[in-house]
CSV table of C-alpha atoms and ligand atoms in Angstrom, one decimal:
chain,number,residue,atom,x,y,z
A,1,MET,CA,15.8,-0.3,28.6
A,2,THR,CA,17.9,0.1,31.7
A,3,GLU,CA,20.1,2.8,33.2
A,4,ARG,CA,23.8,2.4,32.4
A,5,SER,CA,27.2,3.2,33.7
A,6,GLU,CA,29.4,6.1,32.4
A,7,SER,CA,31.9,3.7,30.8
A,8,ASP,CA,29.1,2.0,28.9
A,9,ARG,CA,28.1,5.4,27.6
A,10,GLU,CA,31.6,6.3,26.5
A,11,ALA,CA,31.9,3.1,24.6
A,12,ASP,CA,28.8,4.1,22.7
A,13,VAL,CA,30.4,7.3,21.5
A,14,SER,CA,33.9,6.1,20.6
A,15,VAL,CA,35.4,6.5,17.1
A,16,GLY,CA,34.0,3.9,14.7
A,17,ASP,CA,30.7,2.1,14.8
A,18,MET,CA,29.0,0.9,17.9
A,19,GLY,CA,31.0,-2.1,19.3
A,20,PRO,CA,29.7,-5.6,18.8
A,21,GLU,CA,28.8,-6.1,22.5
A,22,HIS,CA,27.0,-2.9,22.7
A,23,PHE,CA,25.2,-3.6,19.5
A,24,ARG,CA,24.2,-7.0,20.9
A,25,ARG,CA,22.9,-5.6,24.1
A,26,HIS,CA,20.9,-2.8,22.4
A,27,ALA,CA,19.6,-5.3,19.8
A,28,HIS,CA,18.3,-7.5,22.5
A,29,GLU,CA,16.6,-4.5,24.2
A,30,VAL,CA,15.1,-3.5,20.9
A,31,ALA,CA,13.9,-7.0,20.2
A,32,ASP,CA,12.3,-7.2,23.7
A,33,TRP,CA,10.7,-3.8,23.1
A,34,MET,CA,9.3,-4.9,19.8
A,35,ALA,CA,7.9,-8.2,21.2
A,36,ASP,CA,6.2,-6.2,24.0
A,37,TYR,CA,5.0,-3.6,21.6
A,38,LEU,CA,3.4,-6.2,19.3
A,39,ALA,CA,1.8,-8.0,22.2
A,40,THR,CA,0.3,-4.8,23.7
A,41,VAL,CA,-0.2,-2.3,20.9
A,42,GLY,CA,-3.9,-3.0,21.1
A,43,ASP,CA,-4.0,-1.3,24.6
A,44,LEU,CA,-2.6,2.0,23.1
A,45,PRO,CA,-4.7,4.8,21.6
A,46,VAL,CA,-4.7,4.1,17.9
A,47,PHE,CA,-4.4,7.9,17.1
A,48,PRO,CA,-2.4,10.2,19.4
A,49,ASP,CA,-4.9,13.2,19.4
A,50,LEU,CA,-2.1,15.8,19.2
A,51,GLU,CA,-1.9,19.2,17.5
A,52,PRO,CA,0.6,19.6,14.6
A,53,GLY,CA,4.1,20.6,16.0
A,54,ALA,CA,3.5,18.7,19.3
A,55,ILE,CA,6.4,16.3,18.8
A,56,ARG,CA,8.8,18.9,17.4
A,57,ASP,CA,8.2,20.9,20.6
A,58,LEU,CA,9.6,18.0,22.7
A,59,LEU,CA,12.8,17.6,20.8
A,60,PRO,CA,15.9,19.8,20.5
A,61,GLU,CA,16.0,21.9,17.3
A,62,GLU,CA,19.8,21.4,16.8
A,63,PRO,CA,21.7,18.2,16.3
A,64,PRO,CA,24.0,17.0,19.1
A,65,ASP,CA,27.6,18.1,18.9
A,66,GLU,CA,28.7,15.0,20.7
A,67,GLY,CA,27.4,11.5,20.2
A,68,GLU,CA,24.7,10.5,22.7
A,69,PRO,CA,24.4,7.3,24.6
A,70,MET,CA,22.0,4.9,22.9
A,71,ASP,CA,20.0,4.5,26.1
A,72,ARG,CA,19.0,8.2,25.8
A,73,VAL,CA,18.1,7.8,22.2
A,74,LEU,CA,16.0,4.8,22.9
A,75,ALA,CA,14.3,6.5,25.8
A,76,ASP,CA,13.3,9.4,23.5
A,77,PHE,CA,12.0,6.9,21.0
A,78,ARG,CA,9.9,5.3,23.6
A,79,ASP,CA,8.7,8.4,25.5
A,80,VAL,CA,8.4,11.0,22.7
A,81,VAL,CA,8.2,9.2,19.3
A,82,VAL,CA,5.9,6.3,20.1
A,83,PRO,CA,3.2,8.4,21.9
A,84,GLY,CA,3.2,10.6,18.8
A,85,LEU,CA,2.4,7.8,16.4
A,86,THR,CA,-0.8,6.6,14.7
A,87,HIS,CA,-0.4,2.9,15.2
A,88,TRP,CA,-0.8,1.1,11.9
A,89,ASN,CA,0.0,-2.2,13.5
A,90,HIS,CA,-2.9,-1.8,16.0
A,91,PRO,CA,-5.9,-4.2,15.7
A,92,ARG,CA,-8.3,-1.3,15.6
A,93,PHE,CA,-6.5,0.6,12.8
A,94,PHE,CA,-9.3,0.7,10.2
A,95,GLY,CA,-8.1,3.7,8.2
A,96,TYR,CA,-6.8,4.0,4.6
A,97,PHE,CA,-6.0,0.3,3.9
A,98,ALA,CA,-5.4,-1.6,7.2
A,99,ILE,CA,-2.1,-3.5,7.0
A,100,THR,CA,0.2,-5.7,9.1
A,101,ALA,CA,3.9,-5.8,9.7
A,102,SER,CA,3.9,-9.5,10.7
A,103,GLY,CA,6.5,-11.1,12.9
A,104,PRO,CA,8.3,-12.9,10.0
A,105,GLY,CA,8.2,-9.7,7.9
A,106,ILE,CA,9.7,-7.6,10.7
A,107,LEU,CA,12.5,-10.2,11.1
A,108,GLY,CA,13.2,-10.0,7.4
A,109,GLU,CA,13.3,-6.2,7.5
A,110,MET,CA,15.7,-6.3,10.5
A,111,LEU,CA,18.1,-8.6,8.6
A,112,THR,CA,17.9,-6.5,5.5
A,113,ALA,CA,19.1,-3.5,7.5
A,114,ALA,CA,22.0,-5.4,9.0
A,115,LEU,CA,23.1,-6.8,5.6
A,116,ASN,CA,22.6,-3.5,3.8
A,117,VAL,CA,23.2,-5.0,0.4
A,118,ASN,CA,22.3,-3.1,-2.7
A,119,ALA,CA,20.7,-5.2,-5.4
A,120,MET,CA,21.5,-3.0,-8.4
A,121,VAL,CA,23.0,-5.7,-10.5
A,122,TRP,CA,23.5,-9.5,-10.0
A,123,ARG,CA,27.1,-9.2,-8.7
A,124,SER,CA,26.3,-6.4,-6.3
A,125,SER,CA,24.5,-9.2,-4.3
A,126,PRO,CA,23.6,-12.3,-6.2
A,127,ALA,CA,21.3,-13.8,-3.6
A,128,ALA,CA,19.3,-10.5,-3.4
A,129,THR,CA,18.6,-10.6,-7.2
A,130,GLU,CA,17.8,-14.3,-7.3
A,131,LEU,CA,15.6,-14.2,-4.2
A,132,GLU,CA,13.6,-11.3,-5.8
A,133,GLU,CA,13.1,-13.5,-8.9
A,134,LEU,CA,12.1,-16.5,-6.8
A,135,THR,CA,9.7,-14.7,-4.3
A,136,THR,CA,7.9,-12.8,-7.1
A,137,ASP,CA,7.5,-16.0,-8.9
A,138,TRP,CA,6.2,-17.8,-5.8
A,139,LEU,CA,3.7,-14.9,-5.4
A,140,ARG,CA,2.8,-15.1,-9.0
A,141,GLN,CA,1.9,-18.8,-8.6
A,142,LEU,CA,-0.1,-18.0,-5.4
A,143,LEU,CA,-2.0,-15.4,-7.3
A,144,GLY,CA,-2.8,-17.8,-10.2
A,145,LEU,CA,-1.0,-15.7,-12.8
A,146,PRO,CA,0.6,-17.4,-15.8
A,147,PRO,CA,4.4,-17.8,-16.0
A,148,GLU,CA,4.8,-15.1,-18.6
A,149,PHE,CA,4.4,-12.5,-15.9
A,150,ASP,CA,7.8,-11.5,-14.7
A,151,GLY,CA,8.0,-9.8,-11.3
A,152,VAL,CA,10.1,-7.1,-9.8
A,153,ILE,CA,9.9,-5.4,-6.4
A,154,ASN,CA,9.5,-1.7,-6.1
A,155,ASP,CA,9.0,0.6,-3.1
A,156,THR,CA,5.3,1.5,-3.8
A,157,ALA,CA,2.5,0.9,-6.2
A,158,SER,CA,3.0,4.6,-7.3
A,159,SER,CA,6.4,3.6,-8.6
A,160,SER,CA,5.2,0.3,-10.1
A,161,THR,CA,2.4,2.1,-12.0
A,162,LEU,CA,4.8,4.8,-13.2
A,163,TYR,CA,7.2,2.2,-14.5
A,164,ALA,CA,4.4,0.2,-16.3
A,165,LEU,CA,3.1,3.4,-17.9
A,166,ALA,CA,6.6,4.4,-19.0
A,167,ALA,CA,6.8,1.1,-20.8
A,168,ALA,CA,3.4,1.7,-22.3
A,169,ARG,CA,4.4,5.1,-23.5
A,170,ASP,CA,7.4,3.8,-25.3
A,171,VAL,CA,5.3,1.1,-27.0
A,172,ALA,CA,2.7,3.8,-28.0
A,173,TRP,CA,5.4,6.0,-29.5
A,174,PRO,CA,8.3,3.8,-30.6
A,175,ASP,CA,10.6,6.8,-31.2
A,176,ALA,CA,9.7,8.6,-28.0
A,177,HIS,CA,12.6,6.9,-26.3
A,178,GLU,CA,15.0,8.6,-28.6
A,179,ARG,CA,13.3,11.9,-29.3
A,180,GLY,CA,11.1,12.4,-26.3
A,181,LEU,CA,7.5,13.5,-26.8
A,182,PHE,CA,8.3,16.8,-28.4
A,183,GLY,CA,6.3,17.2,-31.5
A,184,CYS,CA,4.2,14.2,-30.8
A,185,ALA,CA,0.4,14.2,-31.1
A,186,PRO,CA,-1.3,14.3,-27.6
A,187,GLY,CA,-1.8,10.9,-25.9
A,188,ARG,CA,-4.0,9.7,-23.2
A,189,VAL,CA,-4.2,7.1,-20.3
A,190,TYR,CA,-7.6,6.0,-19.3
A,191,ALA,CA,-8.7,4.9,-15.8
A,192,SER,CA,-12.0,5.1,-14.0
A,193,ASP,CA,-13.1,8.1,-12.0
A,194,GLN,CA,-12.4,5.9,-8.9
A,195,ALA,CA,-8.7,5.2,-9.9
A,196,HIS,CA,-6.0,6.0,-7.4
A,197,SER,CA,-4.2,9.4,-7.8
A,198,SER,CA,-1.0,7.6,-8.5
A,199,VAL,CA,-2.2,7.0,-12.0
A,200,GLU,CA,-2.7,10.7,-12.7
A,201,LYS,CA,0.7,11.4,-11.0
A,202,ALA,CA,2.4,8.9,-13.3
A,203,VAL,CA,0.7,10.5,-16.4
A,204,LEU,CA,2.0,13.9,-15.3
A,205,THR,CA,5.5,12.6,-14.6
A,206,LEU,CA,5.7,11.0,-18.0
A,207,GLY,CA,5.1,14.3,-19.7
A,208,LEU,CA,1.6,13.6,-21.0
A,209,GLY,CA,0.1,16.6,-19.1
A,210,ARG,CA,-3.1,16.7,-17.0
A,211,SER,CA,-5.1,16.4,-20.2
A,212,GLY,CA,-3.3,13.1,-20.8
A,213,PHE,CA,-5.4,11.5,-18.1
A,214,GLY,CA,-8.9,10.4,-19.2
A,215,ALA,CA,-11.3,9.7,-16.3
A,216,ILE,CA,-13.9,7.1,-17.4
A,217,ARG,CA,-17.2,7.1,-15.6
A,218,SER,CA,-18.0,4.4,-13.2
A,219,ASP,CA,-21.3,2.7,-12.7
A,220,GLY,CA,-23.5,2.6,-9.6
A,221,GLU,CA,-21.1,0.0,-8.0
A,222,PHE,CA,-18.1,2.3,-8.7
A,223,ARG,CA,-16.8,0.0,-11.4
A,224,MET,CA,-15.4,1.3,-14.7
A,225,ASP,CA,-18.0,1.3,-17.5
A,226,PRO,CA,-16.3,-0.6,-20.4
A,227,ASP,CA,-18.7,0.9,-23.0
A,228,ALA,CA,-17.8,4.4,-21.9
A,229,LEU,CA,-14.1,3.4,-22.1
A,230,ALA,CA,-14.5,2.1,-25.7
A,231,GLU,CA,-16.4,5.3,-26.6
A,232,ALA,CA,-13.7,7.6,-25.2
A,233,ILE,CA,-10.9,5.7,-27.0
A,234,ARG,CA,-12.8,5.8,-30.3
A,235,GLY,CA,-13.5,9.5,-29.9
A,236,ASP,CA,-9.9,10.2,-29.1
A,237,ILE,CA,-8.6,8.2,-32.1
A,238,GLU,CA,-10.9,10.2,-34.4
A,239,ALA,CA,-9.7,13.4,-32.8
A,240,GLY,CA,-6.0,12.5,-33.3
A,241,VAL,CA,-5.3,11.7,-29.6
A,242,ARG,CA,-3.1,8.5,-29.2
A,243,PRO,CA,-4.4,6.0,-26.6
A,244,VAL,CA,-1.4,5.1,-24.5
A,245,ALA,CA,-2.7,2.8,-21.8
A,246,ILE,CA,-5.8,1.7,-19.8
A,247,VAL,CA,-5.5,1.3,-16.0
A,248,ALA,CA,-8.1,-1.0,-14.5
A,249,THR,CA,-8.4,-1.2,-10.7
A,250,LEU,CA,-9.1,-4.3,-8.6
A,251,GLY,CA,-9.9,-2.9,-5.2
A,252,THR,CA,-10.4,0.8,-5.6
A,253,THR,CA,-9.2,3.1,-2.8
A,254,SER,CA,-12.6,4.5,-1.8
A,255,SER,CA,-14.8,1.4,-1.9
A,256,ALA,CA,-12.7,-1.6,-2.9
A,257,SER,CA,-14.7,-2.0,-6.0
A,258,MET,CA,-13.5,-4.3,-8.8
A,259,ASP,CA,-13.4,-3.1,-12.3
A,260,PRO,CA,-14.8,-5.6,-14.9
A,261,VAL,CA,-11.3,-6.5,-16.2
A,262,ALA,CA,-12.5,-9.3,-18.4
A,263,GLU,CA,-14.5,-6.8,-20.5
A,264,ILE,CA,-11.8,-4.2,-20.3
A,265,VAL,CA,-9.3,-6.7,-21.7
A,266,GLN,CA,-11.5,-6.9,-24.8
A,267,VAL,CA,-11.4,-3.1,-25.2
A,268,ALA,CA,-7.6,-3.1,-24.8
A,269,SER,CA,-7.2,-5.7,-27.4
A,270,GLU,CA,-9.7,-4.1,-29.8
A,271,PHE,CA,-7.6,-0.9,-29.8
A,272,GLY,CA,-4.2,-2.5,-29.2
A,273,VAL,CA,-3.7,-0.5,-26.0
A,274,TRP,CA,-1.5,-1.5,-23.0
A,275,LEU,CA,-3.6,-2.7,-20.1
A,276,HIS,CA,-2.2,-2.1,-16.6
A,277,VAL,CA,-4.1,-3.5,-13.6
A,278,ASP,CA,-3.8,-1.7,-10.3
A,279,ALA,CA,-4.4,-4.5,-7.8
A,280,ALA,CA,-2.2,-2.8,-5.2
A,281,TYR,CA,-4.8,-3.5,-2.5
A,282,GLY,CA,-7.1,-6.2,-3.9
A,283,GLY,CA,-4.6,-8.4,-5.6
A,284,ALA,CA,-3.8,-10.4,-2.4
A,285,ALA,CA,-7.3,-11.7,-2.4
A,286,ALA,CA,-6.7,-13.7,-5.6
A,287,ILE,CA,-4.9,-16.2,-3.4
A,288,VAL,CA,-8.3,-17.2,-1.8
A,289,PRO,CA,-10.0,-19.8,-4.1
A,290,GLU,CA,-13.6,-18.5,-3.6
A,291,LEU,CA,-12.4,-14.9,-4.3
A,292,ALA,CA,-10.4,-15.8,-7.5
A,293,PRO,CA,-13.5,-15.2,-9.8
A,294,LEU,CA,-13.3,-11.5,-8.9
A,295,PHE,CA,-10.1,-11.4,-10.8
A,296,ASP,CA,-11.5,-12.8,-14.0
A,297,GLY,CA,-9.6,-11.5,-17.0
A,298,TRP,CA,-6.6,-10.1,-15.2
A,299,ARG,CA,-4.3,-12.7,-16.8
A,300,GLY,CA,-4.9,-10.8,-20.0
A,301,ALA,CA,-3.3,-7.6,-18.7
A,302,ASP,CA,0.1,-6.4,-19.9
A,303,SER,CA,1.2,-5.4,-16.4
A,304,ILE,CA,-0.2,-5.8,-12.8
A,305,VAL,CA,0.8,-4.2,-9.5
A,306,VAL,CA,0.1,-6.0,-6.2
A,307,ASN,CA,1.4,-4.6,-2.9
A,308,PRO,CA,2.4,-7.2,-0.3
A,309,HIS,CA,2.8,-4.2,2.0
A,310,LYS,CA,-1.0,-3.7,1.8
A,311,TRP,CA,-2.7,-7.0,2.4
A,312,LEU,CA,0.0,-9.5,2.5
A,313,PHE,CA,1.5,-8.9,5.9
A,314,THR,CA,4.8,-7.5,4.8
A,315,PRO,CA,6.2,-4.3,6.4
A,316,ILE,CA,6.2,-1.2,4.2
A,317,ASP,CA,7.6,-1.0,1.6
A,318,CYS,CA,7.1,-3.8,-0.8
A,319,SER,CA,5.2,-3.5,-4.1
A,320,VAL,CA,5.4,-6.2,-6.9
A,321,LEU,CA,5.1,-5.1,-10.5
A,322,TYR,CA,4.3,-8.0,-12.9
A,323,CYS,CA,4.9,-7.5,-16.5
A,324,ARG,CA,4.3,-9.9,-19.3
A,325,ARG,CA,6.4,-7.7,-21.6
A,326,PRO,CA,9.5,-7.3,-19.4
A,327,ALA,CA,11.6,-6.4,-22.5
A,328,ASP,CA,9.5,-3.2,-22.9
A,329,LEU,CA,10.0,-2.3,-19.2
A,330,VAL,CA,13.7,-2.8,-19.5
A,331,GLY,CA,13.7,-0.9,-22.9
A,332,ALA,CA,12.2,2.1,-21.1
A,333,PHE,CA,14.8,2.2,-18.3
A,334,SER,CA,18.0,0.4,-19.1
A,335,ILE,CA,21.1,2.6,-19.3
A,336,VAL,CA,24.3,0.7,-18.3
A,337,PRO,CA,27.2,3.0,-17.6
A,338,GLU,CA,30.7,1.5,-17.8
A,339,TYR,CA,31.1,1.2,-14.1
A,340,LEU,CA,28.1,-1.1,-13.8
A,341,LYS,CA,29.0,-3.4,-16.7
A,342,SER,CA,29.8,-7.0,-15.8
A,343,SER,CA,30.6,-10.2,-17.5
A,344,GLU,CA,27.3,-11.9,-16.5
A,345,GLN,CA,25.0,-9.1,-17.5
A,346,ALA,CA,23.7,-11.0,-20.5
A,347,SER,CA,22.9,-14.1,-18.4
A,348,ALA,CA,21.7,-12.5,-15.1
A,349,ARG,CA,19.1,-10.0,-14.3
A,350,SER,CA,20.1,-6.4,-13.4
A,351,LEU,CA,17.3,-5.0,-11.2
A,352,MET,CA,18.5,-1.5,-11.9
A,353,ASP,CA,17.1,-1.9,-15.5
A,354,TYR,CA,13.5,-2.1,-14.3
A,355,GLY,CA,12.9,1.4,-13.0
A,356,VAL,CA,14.3,4.7,-12.1
A,357,SER,CA,16.3,3.9,-9.0
A,358,LEU,CA,19.7,2.4,-9.2
A,359,GLY,CA,20.0,1.4,-5.5
A,360,ARG,CA,17.6,-1.3,-4.4
A,361,ARG,CA,16.9,-2.5,-0.9
A,362,PHE,CA,16.8,-6.2,-0.3
A,363,ARG,CA,13.0,-6.2,0.0
A,364,ALA,CA,12.6,-9.8,-1.2
A,365,LEU,CA,14.0,-11.2,2.1
A,366,LYS,CA,11.0,-10.1,4.2
A,367,LEU,CA,8.5,-11.2,1.5
A,368,TRP,CA,10.3,-14.6,1.4
A,369,PHE,CA,10.0,-14.9,5.2
A,370,VAL,CA,6.3,-14.0,5.1
A,371,LEU,CA,5.5,-16.5,2.3
A,372,ARG,CA,7.4,-19.3,4.1
A,373,HIS,CA,6.1,-18.6,7.5
A,374,PHE,CA,2.4,-18.5,6.5
A,375,GLY,CA,2.4,-20.7,3.5
A,376,ARG,CA,-0.5,-20.7,1.1
A,377,GLY,CA,-2.8,-22.0,3.8
A,378,GLY,CA,-2.0,-19.3,6.3
A,379,LEU,CA,-2.4,-16.5,3.8
A,380,VAL,CA,-5.7,-17.9,2.6
A,381,ALA,CA,-7.0,-18.3,6.2
A,382,ALA,CA,-6.0,-14.7,7.2
A,383,ILE,CA,-7.4,-13.0,4.1
A,384,ARG,CA,-10.6,-15.1,4.3
A,385,GLU,CA,-11.1,-14.1,7.9
A,386,HIS,CA,-10.7,-10.4,7.1
A,387,VAL,CA,-13.3,-10.7,4.4
A,388,ARG,CA,-15.6,-12.6,6.8
A,389,LEU,CA,-15.2,-9.8,9.4
A,390,ALA,CA,-16.0,-7.2,6.8
A,391,ARG,CA,-19.2,-9.0,5.9
A,392,VAL,CA,-20.2,-9.3,9.6
A,393,LEU,CA,-19.8,-5.5,10.0
A,394,ALA,CA,-21.6,-4.9,6.8
A,395,GLY,CA,-24.5,-7.0,8.1
A,396,TRP,CA,-24.7,-4.9,11.3
A,397,VAL,CA,-24.7,-1.7,9.2
A,398,GLU,CA,-27.5,-3.0,7.0
A,399,GLN,CA,-29.7,-3.8,10.0
A,400,ALA,CA,-29.2,-0.5,11.7
A,401,ASP,CA,-31.6,2.4,11.2
A,402,ASP,CA,-29.9,5.5,10.0
A,403,TRP,CA,-26.9,3.6,8.7
A,404,ALA,CA,-26.3,2.4,5.1
A,405,LEU,CA,-23.7,0.5,3.1
A,406,VAL,CA,-22.7,2.7,0.3
A,407,ALA,CA,-20.9,0.1,-2.0
A,408,PRO,CA,-21.1,-3.7,-2.4
A,409,VAL,CA,-18.7,-5.6,-0.2
A,410,HIS,CA,-16.3,-7.7,-2.2
A,411,LEU,CA,-13.1,-7.6,-0.1
A,412,ALA,CA,-12.4,-6.4,3.5
A,413,THR,CA,-12.9,-2.6,3.1
A,414,ILE,CA,-16.4,-1.3,3.4
A,415,ALA,CA,-17.9,2.2,2.9
A,416,VAL,CA,-20.7,3.2,5.2
A,417,ARG,CA,-22.7,6.3,5.9
A,418,PHE,CA,-24.7,7.7,8.8
A,419,GLY,CA,-27.9,9.3,7.4
A,420,PRO,CA,-30.4,10.7,9.9
A,421,GLY,CA,-32.4,12.3,7.0
A,422,TRP,CA,-30.8,15.8,7.3
A,423,ALA,CA,-29.9,18.0,4.4
A,424,PRO,CA,-27.0,16.4,2.4
A,425,ASP,CA,-24.5,19.0,3.6
A,426,ALA,CA,-25.5,18.5,7.2
A,427,GLU,CA,-25.2,14.7,6.8
A,428,ASP,CA,-21.8,15.0,5.2
A,429,ARG,CA,-20.7,17.1,8.2
A,430,ALA,CA,-22.2,14.6,10.6
A,431,ASN,CA,-20.2,11.8,9.0
A,432,ARG,CA,-17.0,13.8,9.3
A,433,ARG,CA,-17.7,14.6,12.9
A,434,ILE,CA,-18.3,10.9,13.7
A,435,ILE,CA,-14.9,10.0,12.3
A,436,GLU,CA,-13.3,12.8,14.2
A,437,ARG,CA,-14.9,11.7,17.4
A,438,VAL,CA,-13.9,8.0,17.0
A,439,ASN,CA,-10.4,9.0,16.1
A,440,ARG,CA,-9.9,11.4,19.0
A,441,SER,CA,-11.2,8.8,21.4
A,442,GLY,CA,-8.2,6.6,20.5
A,443,GLU,CA,-10.5,3.5,20.3
A,444,ALA,CA,-10.2,3.1,16.6
A,445,PHE,CA,-8.8,4.9,13.6
A,446,LEU,CA,-11.0,5.6,10.5
A,447,THR,CA,-10.7,7.6,7.3
A,448,HIS,CA,-13.3,9.1,5.0
A,449,THR,CA,-13.9,9.4,1.3
A,450,VAL,CA,-16.5,10.8,-1.1
A,451,LEU,CA,-18.6,8.5,-3.1
A,452,ALA,CA,-21.3,9.7,-5.5
A,453,GLY,CA,-20.8,13.2,-4.1
A,454,ARG,CA,-21.4,12.2,-0.5
A,455,THR,CA,-19.0,11.9,2.4
A,456,VAL,CA,-18.7,8.3,3.6
A,457,ILE,CA,-16.8,6.5,6.3
A,458,ARG,CA,-14.4,3.7,5.2
A,459,VAL,CA,-13.7,0.8,7.5
A,460,SER,CA,-10.7,-1.3,6.3
A,461,ILE,CA,-10.0,-4.6,8.0
A,462,GLY,CA,-6.5,-6.0,7.3
A,463,ASN,CA,-4.5,-6.4,10.5
A,464,LEU,CA,-3.7,-9.9,11.6
A,465,LYS,CA,-4.5,-9.1,15.2
A,466,THR,CA,-8.0,-7.7,14.4
A,467,THR,CA,-10.7,-9.9,15.9
A,468,HIS,CA,-14.5,-10.0,15.9
A,469,ALA,CA,-14.3,-8.1,19.3
A,470,ASP,CA,-12.3,-5.3,17.6
A,471,VAL,CA,-14.9,-5.0,14.8
A,472,ALA,CA,-17.7,-5.0,17.4
A,473,ARG,CA,-15.9,-2.3,19.2
A,474,VAL,CA,-15.5,0.0,16.3
A,475,TRP,CA,-19.1,-0.5,15.4
A,476,ALA,CA,-20.1,0.4,19.0
A,477,SER,CA,-17.8,3.5,18.8
A,478,LEU,CA,-19.4,4.6,15.5
A,479,ARG,CA,-22.9,4.3,16.9
A,480,ARG,CA,-22.0,6.1,20.1
A,481,ALA,CA,-20.4,8.9,18.1
A,482,ALA,CA,-23.5,9.1,15.9
A,483,ASP,CA,-25.8,9.4,18.9
A,484,ILE,CA,-23.8,12.3,20.2
A,485,VAL,CA,-23.6,14.0,16.8
A,486,ARG,CA,-27.4,13.5,16.4
A,487,ALA,CA,-28.0,15.0,19.8
A,488,GLU,CA,-25.8,18.0,18.9
A,489,GLY,CA,-28.0,18.6,15.9
A,490,GLU,CA,-27.2,19.6,12.3
A,491,THR,CA,-24.9,22.5,13.0
A,492,PRO,CA,-21.2,21.7,13.8
B,1,LIG,N1,-3.5,2.0,-5.9
B,1,LIG,C1,-4.5,1.9,-5.0
B,1,LIG,C2,-5.8,1.3,-5.4
B,1,LIG,C3,-4.3,2.4,-3.7
B,1,LIG,O1,-5.3,2.4,-2.9
B,1,LIG,C4,-3.0,3.0,-3.4
B,1,LIG,C5,-2.8,3.5,-2.0
B,1,LIG,O2,-3.6,3.3,-1.1
B,1,LIG,C6,-2.1,3.0,-4.4
B,1,LIG,C7,-2.3,2.5,-5.6
B,1,LIG,C8,-0.7,3.6,-4.0
B,1,LIG,O3,0.0,2.8,-3.2
B,1,LIG,P1,1.4,3.2,-2.7
B,1,LIG,O4,1.3,3.9,-1.4
B,1,LIG,O5,2.1,1.8,-2.6
B,1,LIG,O6,2.1,4.0,-3.7
């Protein structure tokens, strides 16, 4: 990003948008910057080790009165913003769920911004609607789901789950759509005690109240216990509580455990309850033939969410909601005001009918680019490699004194714990201190969770740049941090 003449700067701030030649030059600079960033991000600290407020302190509190030259804006981006980031696209980002904004995904996202189309209804951008139908159907085929599953793209799994549960609510109370839930008997949505908080948030948003969420106990492998589920539903029906939906998780947030969906489907059908499967993280693994058995039974669900922005190399945001009862989804949300009516509305899909938001970004473009660039073979190879790396790391953990695997390894996120034999509280503190040390070193980024009442360290592998060497490096960092923590003793 080079120094520029005064006249160049003036051209940047003239009335109207940035001129085409200026745009071209800055776009080339930005493209070069992105290519360099992607090639060298692994040399940056993953986590910036700053105190809250550090970035605000470096930037003016008031907006500029006059437009600023783009060079200055880009310089601040490079010198202030980038050093203040936790780099999710870094090969040693192992926190939350590790993800990748892949090259083709980034190109798709850039073009989406340039086009700026809004896929509310078919005519507001026909290709955006039709590409969303096509890409979600391609992904359905890759996942091995039957054609009855109709896909739409939302921003996040939180929205997808909310929309699925809204449809389930209207099915459970056929007049709720007209009258609301006032005067209705209480209802409940069931999910395991390992389910993501988005399920409980959806329950709250849908007006079922906190007591409308029923946490079902999980077993020693953090999988929902189907007998406990059936017992809870039976007890609720006897007590006059209406079962609204069951949410099973394939790839839980804390330990990537897989609920026994085949058995849960039986419970759902016994009681006639909507089954939603949260495969936001795990779903992508269904593309890999040897992992497909982990998804046994999910074809029997009413709705499924899979997030390409988690483990399918698509930049945030991109969440696909599949529904085998799309009419119920549309029934829950469709309101067509006069100004959005069109002659083709009976024959073409109106994406605005599938959720709360009217405006819809053209998210299908980046997913289409990703699916075409990698193809089935490329996706299978990448996911398979992540799972292999997770197993390699799990093997090292199992062989190490004082370290233990806390949950079975099915996918590419593992839960581990350092346990020098101290009192439980002291060990919990030790695990948190280890994470803090590793993160502050900038070598790798990790996050924690609590499983069976104990603090554990999660290591999630999901970046396309992550290699065996990166995994070896985080394991070395963990052991080094543990040695220091052990030497410091039990007190913080
Ligand atoms: N479901 C599971 C299992 C998750 O782990 C997460 C987030 O990590 C979500 C849902 C929510 O995803 P989103 O951020 O797309 O709303």
